[in-house]
Short mmCIF file of C-alpha atoms in Angstrom, two decimals:
data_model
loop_
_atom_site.label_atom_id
_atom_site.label_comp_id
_atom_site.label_asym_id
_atom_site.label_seq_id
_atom_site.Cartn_x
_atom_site.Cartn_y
_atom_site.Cartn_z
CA UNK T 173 86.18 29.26 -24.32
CA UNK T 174 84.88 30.10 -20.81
CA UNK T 175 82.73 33.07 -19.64
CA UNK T 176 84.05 35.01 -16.69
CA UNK T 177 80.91 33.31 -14.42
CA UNK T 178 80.45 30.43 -16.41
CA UNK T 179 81.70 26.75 -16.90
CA UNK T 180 83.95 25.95 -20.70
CA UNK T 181 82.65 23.95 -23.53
CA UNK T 182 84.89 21.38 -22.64
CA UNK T 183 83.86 21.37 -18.75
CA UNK T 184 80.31 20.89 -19.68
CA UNK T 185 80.73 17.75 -22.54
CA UNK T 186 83.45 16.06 -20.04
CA UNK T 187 80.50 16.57 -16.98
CA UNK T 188 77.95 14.92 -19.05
CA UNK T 189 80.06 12.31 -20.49
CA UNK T 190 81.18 11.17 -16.86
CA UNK T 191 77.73 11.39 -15.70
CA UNK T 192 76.96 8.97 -18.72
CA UNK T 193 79.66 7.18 -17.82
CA UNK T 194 79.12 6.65 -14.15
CA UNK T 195 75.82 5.61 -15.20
CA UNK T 196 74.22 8.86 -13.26
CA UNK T 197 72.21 9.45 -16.72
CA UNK T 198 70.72 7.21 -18.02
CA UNK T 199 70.20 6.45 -21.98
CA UNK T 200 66.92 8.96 -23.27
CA UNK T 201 66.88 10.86 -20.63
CA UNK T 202 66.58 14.28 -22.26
CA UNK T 203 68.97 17.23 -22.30
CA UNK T 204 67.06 20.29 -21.67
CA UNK T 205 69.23 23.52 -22.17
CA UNK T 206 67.41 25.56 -20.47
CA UNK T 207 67.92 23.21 -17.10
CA UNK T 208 71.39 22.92 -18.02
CA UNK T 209 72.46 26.78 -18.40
CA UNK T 210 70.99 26.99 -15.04
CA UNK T 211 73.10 24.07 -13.89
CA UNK T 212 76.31 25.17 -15.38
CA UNK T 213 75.48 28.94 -15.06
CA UNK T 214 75.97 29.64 -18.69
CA UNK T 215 73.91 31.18 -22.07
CA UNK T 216 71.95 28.33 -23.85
CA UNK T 217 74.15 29.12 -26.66
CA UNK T 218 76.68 27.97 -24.99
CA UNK T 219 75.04 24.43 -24.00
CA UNK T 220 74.16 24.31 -28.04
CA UNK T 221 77.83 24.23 -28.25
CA UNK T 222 78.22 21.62 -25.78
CA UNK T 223 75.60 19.77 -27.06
CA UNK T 224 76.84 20.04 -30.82
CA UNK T 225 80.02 18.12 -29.86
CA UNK T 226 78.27 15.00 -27.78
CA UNK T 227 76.02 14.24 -30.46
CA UNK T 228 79.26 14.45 -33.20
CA UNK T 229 80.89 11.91 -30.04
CA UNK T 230 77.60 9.44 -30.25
CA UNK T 231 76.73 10.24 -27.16
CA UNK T 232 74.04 12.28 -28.10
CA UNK T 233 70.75 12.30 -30.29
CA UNK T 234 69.37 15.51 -31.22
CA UNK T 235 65.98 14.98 -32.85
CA UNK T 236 64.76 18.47 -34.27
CA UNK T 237 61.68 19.97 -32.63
CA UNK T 238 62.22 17.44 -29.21
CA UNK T 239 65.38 18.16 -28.01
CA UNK T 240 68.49 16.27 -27.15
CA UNK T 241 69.04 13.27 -25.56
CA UNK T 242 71.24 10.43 -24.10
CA UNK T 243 72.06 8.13 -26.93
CA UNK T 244 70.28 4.72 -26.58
CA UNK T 245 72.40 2.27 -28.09
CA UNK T 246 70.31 -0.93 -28.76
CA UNK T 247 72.25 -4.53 -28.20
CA UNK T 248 72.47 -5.23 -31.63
CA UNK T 249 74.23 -1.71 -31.83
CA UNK T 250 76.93 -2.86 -29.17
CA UNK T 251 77.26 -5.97 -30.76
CA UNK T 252 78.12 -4.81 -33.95
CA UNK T 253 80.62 -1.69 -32.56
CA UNK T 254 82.32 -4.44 -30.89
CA UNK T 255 83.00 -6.57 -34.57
CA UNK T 256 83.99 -3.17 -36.31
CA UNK T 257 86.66 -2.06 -33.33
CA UNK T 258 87.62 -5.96 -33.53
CA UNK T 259 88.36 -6.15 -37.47
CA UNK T 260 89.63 -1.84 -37.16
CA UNK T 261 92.19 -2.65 -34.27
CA UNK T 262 93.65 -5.63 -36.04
CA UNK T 263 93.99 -3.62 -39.16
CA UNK T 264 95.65 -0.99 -36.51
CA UNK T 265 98.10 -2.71 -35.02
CA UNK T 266 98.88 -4.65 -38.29
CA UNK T 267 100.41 -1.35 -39.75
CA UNK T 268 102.14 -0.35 -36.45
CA UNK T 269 103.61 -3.83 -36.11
CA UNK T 270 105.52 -2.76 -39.92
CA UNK T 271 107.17 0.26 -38.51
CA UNK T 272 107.15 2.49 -35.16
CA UNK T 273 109.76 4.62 -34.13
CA UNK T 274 111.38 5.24 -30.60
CA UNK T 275 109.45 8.67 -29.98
CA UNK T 276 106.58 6.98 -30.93
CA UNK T 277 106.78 4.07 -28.06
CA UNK T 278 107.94 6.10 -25.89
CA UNK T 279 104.69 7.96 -26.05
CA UNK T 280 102.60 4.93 -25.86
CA UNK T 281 104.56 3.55 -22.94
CA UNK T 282 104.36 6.90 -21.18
CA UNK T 283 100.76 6.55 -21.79
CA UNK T 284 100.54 3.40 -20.42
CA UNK T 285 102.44 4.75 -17.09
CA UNK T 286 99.43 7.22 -16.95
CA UNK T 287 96.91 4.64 -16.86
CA UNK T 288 98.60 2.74 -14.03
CA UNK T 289 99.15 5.23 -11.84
CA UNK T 290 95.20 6.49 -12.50
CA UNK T 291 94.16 3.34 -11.70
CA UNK T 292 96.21 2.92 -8.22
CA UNK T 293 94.85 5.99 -7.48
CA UNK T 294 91.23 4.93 -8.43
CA UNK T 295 90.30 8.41 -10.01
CA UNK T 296 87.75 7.66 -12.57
CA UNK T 297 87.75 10.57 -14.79
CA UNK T 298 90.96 9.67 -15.85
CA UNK T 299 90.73 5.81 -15.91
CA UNK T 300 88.25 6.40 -18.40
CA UNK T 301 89.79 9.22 -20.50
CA UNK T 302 93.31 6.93 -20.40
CA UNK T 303 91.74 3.78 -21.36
CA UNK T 304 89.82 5.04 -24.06
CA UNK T 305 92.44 7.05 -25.13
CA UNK T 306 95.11 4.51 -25.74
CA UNK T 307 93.21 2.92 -28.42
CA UNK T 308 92.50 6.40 -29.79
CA UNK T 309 96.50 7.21 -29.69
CA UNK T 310 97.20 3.53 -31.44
CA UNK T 311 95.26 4.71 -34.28
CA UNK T 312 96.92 8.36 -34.31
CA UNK T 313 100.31 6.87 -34.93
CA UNK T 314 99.39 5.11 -37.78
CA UNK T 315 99.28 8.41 -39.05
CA UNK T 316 96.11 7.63 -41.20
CA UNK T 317 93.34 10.28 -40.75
CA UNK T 318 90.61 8.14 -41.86
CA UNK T 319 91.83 5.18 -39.34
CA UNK T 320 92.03 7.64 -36.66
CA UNK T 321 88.45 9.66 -37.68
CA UNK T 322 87.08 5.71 -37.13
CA UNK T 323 88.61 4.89 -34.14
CA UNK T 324 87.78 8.46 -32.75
CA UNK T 325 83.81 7.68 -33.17
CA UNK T 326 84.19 3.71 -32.32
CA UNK T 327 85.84 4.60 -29.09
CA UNK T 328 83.02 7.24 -28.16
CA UNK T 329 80.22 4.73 -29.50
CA UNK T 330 81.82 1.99 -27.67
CA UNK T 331 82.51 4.20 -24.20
CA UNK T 332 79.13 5.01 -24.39
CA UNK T 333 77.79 1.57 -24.64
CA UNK T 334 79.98 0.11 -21.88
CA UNK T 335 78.51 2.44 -19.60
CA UNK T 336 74.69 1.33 -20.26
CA UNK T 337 75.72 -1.91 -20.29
CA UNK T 338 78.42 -3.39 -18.30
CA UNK T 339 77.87 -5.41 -15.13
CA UNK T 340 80.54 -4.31 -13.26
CA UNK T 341 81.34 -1.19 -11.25
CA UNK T 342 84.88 -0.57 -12.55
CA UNK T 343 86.64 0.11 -16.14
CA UNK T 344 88.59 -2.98 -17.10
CA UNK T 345 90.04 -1.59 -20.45
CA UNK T 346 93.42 -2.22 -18.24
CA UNK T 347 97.23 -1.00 -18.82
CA UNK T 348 98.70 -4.61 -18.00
CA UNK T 349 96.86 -6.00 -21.53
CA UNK T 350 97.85 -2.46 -23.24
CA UNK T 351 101.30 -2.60 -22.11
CA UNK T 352 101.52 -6.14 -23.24
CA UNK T 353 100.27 -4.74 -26.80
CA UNK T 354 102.93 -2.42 -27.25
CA UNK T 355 105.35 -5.09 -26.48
CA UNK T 356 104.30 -6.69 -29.05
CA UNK T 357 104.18 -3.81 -31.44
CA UNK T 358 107.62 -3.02 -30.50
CA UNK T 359 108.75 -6.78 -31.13
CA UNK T 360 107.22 -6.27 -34.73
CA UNK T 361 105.29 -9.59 -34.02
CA UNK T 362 102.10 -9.19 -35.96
CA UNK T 363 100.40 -12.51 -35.05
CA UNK T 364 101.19 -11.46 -31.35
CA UNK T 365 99.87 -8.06 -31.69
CA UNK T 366 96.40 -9.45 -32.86
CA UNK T 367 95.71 -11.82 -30.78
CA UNK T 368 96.68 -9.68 -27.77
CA UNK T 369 94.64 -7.11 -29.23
CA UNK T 370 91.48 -9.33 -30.14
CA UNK T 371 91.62 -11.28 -26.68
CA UNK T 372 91.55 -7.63 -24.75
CA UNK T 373 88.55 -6.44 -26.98
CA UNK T 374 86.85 -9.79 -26.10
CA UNK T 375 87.77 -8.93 -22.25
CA UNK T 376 86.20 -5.58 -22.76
CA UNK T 377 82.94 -7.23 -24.53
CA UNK T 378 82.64 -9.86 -22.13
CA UNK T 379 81.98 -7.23 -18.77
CA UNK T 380 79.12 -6.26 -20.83
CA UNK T 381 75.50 -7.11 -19.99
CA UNK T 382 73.78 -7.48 -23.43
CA UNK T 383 70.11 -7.96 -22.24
CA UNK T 384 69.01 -4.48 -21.28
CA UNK T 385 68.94 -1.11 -20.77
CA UNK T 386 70.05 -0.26 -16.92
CA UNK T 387 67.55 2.05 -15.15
CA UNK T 388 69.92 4.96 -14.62
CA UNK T 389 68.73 8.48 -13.22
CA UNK T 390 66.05 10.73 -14.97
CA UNK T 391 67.24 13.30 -12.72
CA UNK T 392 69.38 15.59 -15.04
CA UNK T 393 70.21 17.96 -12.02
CA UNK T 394 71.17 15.43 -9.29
CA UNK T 395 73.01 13.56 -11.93
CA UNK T 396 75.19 16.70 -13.33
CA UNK T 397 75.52 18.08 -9.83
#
């Protein structure tokens, strides 16, 4: 889905998303597609595309007659993402702990091996991608759509809000606790599996800043350049 001169659908939601997530764009900032077809050198129609898929993420608003804008989750938002993915997860790794086959740890342990080597390398488009992703691919083996429709909008909710609001300068949604959940999975120890799963979540929570909005960038081009 790419013009000849122009940047994909995909190229321009994983641009903005970093940007979000590097905390170059800040939350209700606004989205103008006129700036942006400049920016990415394609039609506006092709930015409503792009912006039709980060609002279905979360990571948009799109309030009709304004414009869009950078979601602005508020801390009671955060908070209560953070319960759901708690009681969701459990309920997750609960039904994986019952049955998994070989393909389908080999997969997660591959995945894991992804993670670590993204973050010896330090490359933060795909320490991000990976880490949310492995919650995202827990949920995909259960082999439940609506589990995996949940987790799919938790994780983007959730990615979102740990980028407005976490007090440090790294991701620490790491592969050592994520290996150690598979482990567990594998071992078909339930009790294990939880608390593993709910201490990591906790982890997660903890690097967040509750009290307030971070003044990120207004400056849509300097922070999608």
């Amino acid at each position: 889905m790419t013009d000849q001169n122009g940047t994909s659908v995909e190229q321009i939601v994983e641009k903005v998303w970093l940007s979000i997530a590097e905390r170059r764009l800040r939350p209700g900032v606004q989205l103008k597609e006129e700036q942006m077809a400049a920016i990415f050198n394609v039609s506006r129609a092709r930015i409503r595309q792009a912006l039709s898929t980060l609002q279905r993420d979360g990571l948009i608003t799109i309030i009709p007659n304004r414009g869009a804008f950078v979601s602005k989750p508020s801390v009671e938002e955060a908070r209560d993402v953070f319960f759901v993915r708690r009681t969701v997860e459990r309920c997750v790794v609960e039904r994986l702990c019952k049955g998994i086959s070989k393909a389908e740890v080999k997969r997660l342990r591959e995945h894991v091996a992804k993670e670590r080597i993204a973050n010896a390398d330090d490359v933060t488009t795909d320490i991000i991608k990976l880490s949310g992703g492995f919650h995202l691919l827990l949920a995909e083996t259960v082999g439940s759509d609506f589990l995996f429709a949940t987790m799919r909008d938790l994780i983007a909710r959730s990615s979102l809000i740990t980028a407005v609001y976490r007090n440090t300068n790294r991701f620490n949604c790491g592969p050592d606790e994520h290996a150690e959940i598979v482990e567990a999975i594998v071992g078909n120890d339930v009790n294990k599996a939880s608390h593993l799963m709910a201490h990591h979540l906790e982890h997660v929570e903890s690097e967040l800043d509750l009290t307030e909005i971070r003044d990120l960038s207004h400056d849509l081009r300097a922070a999608l350049a």
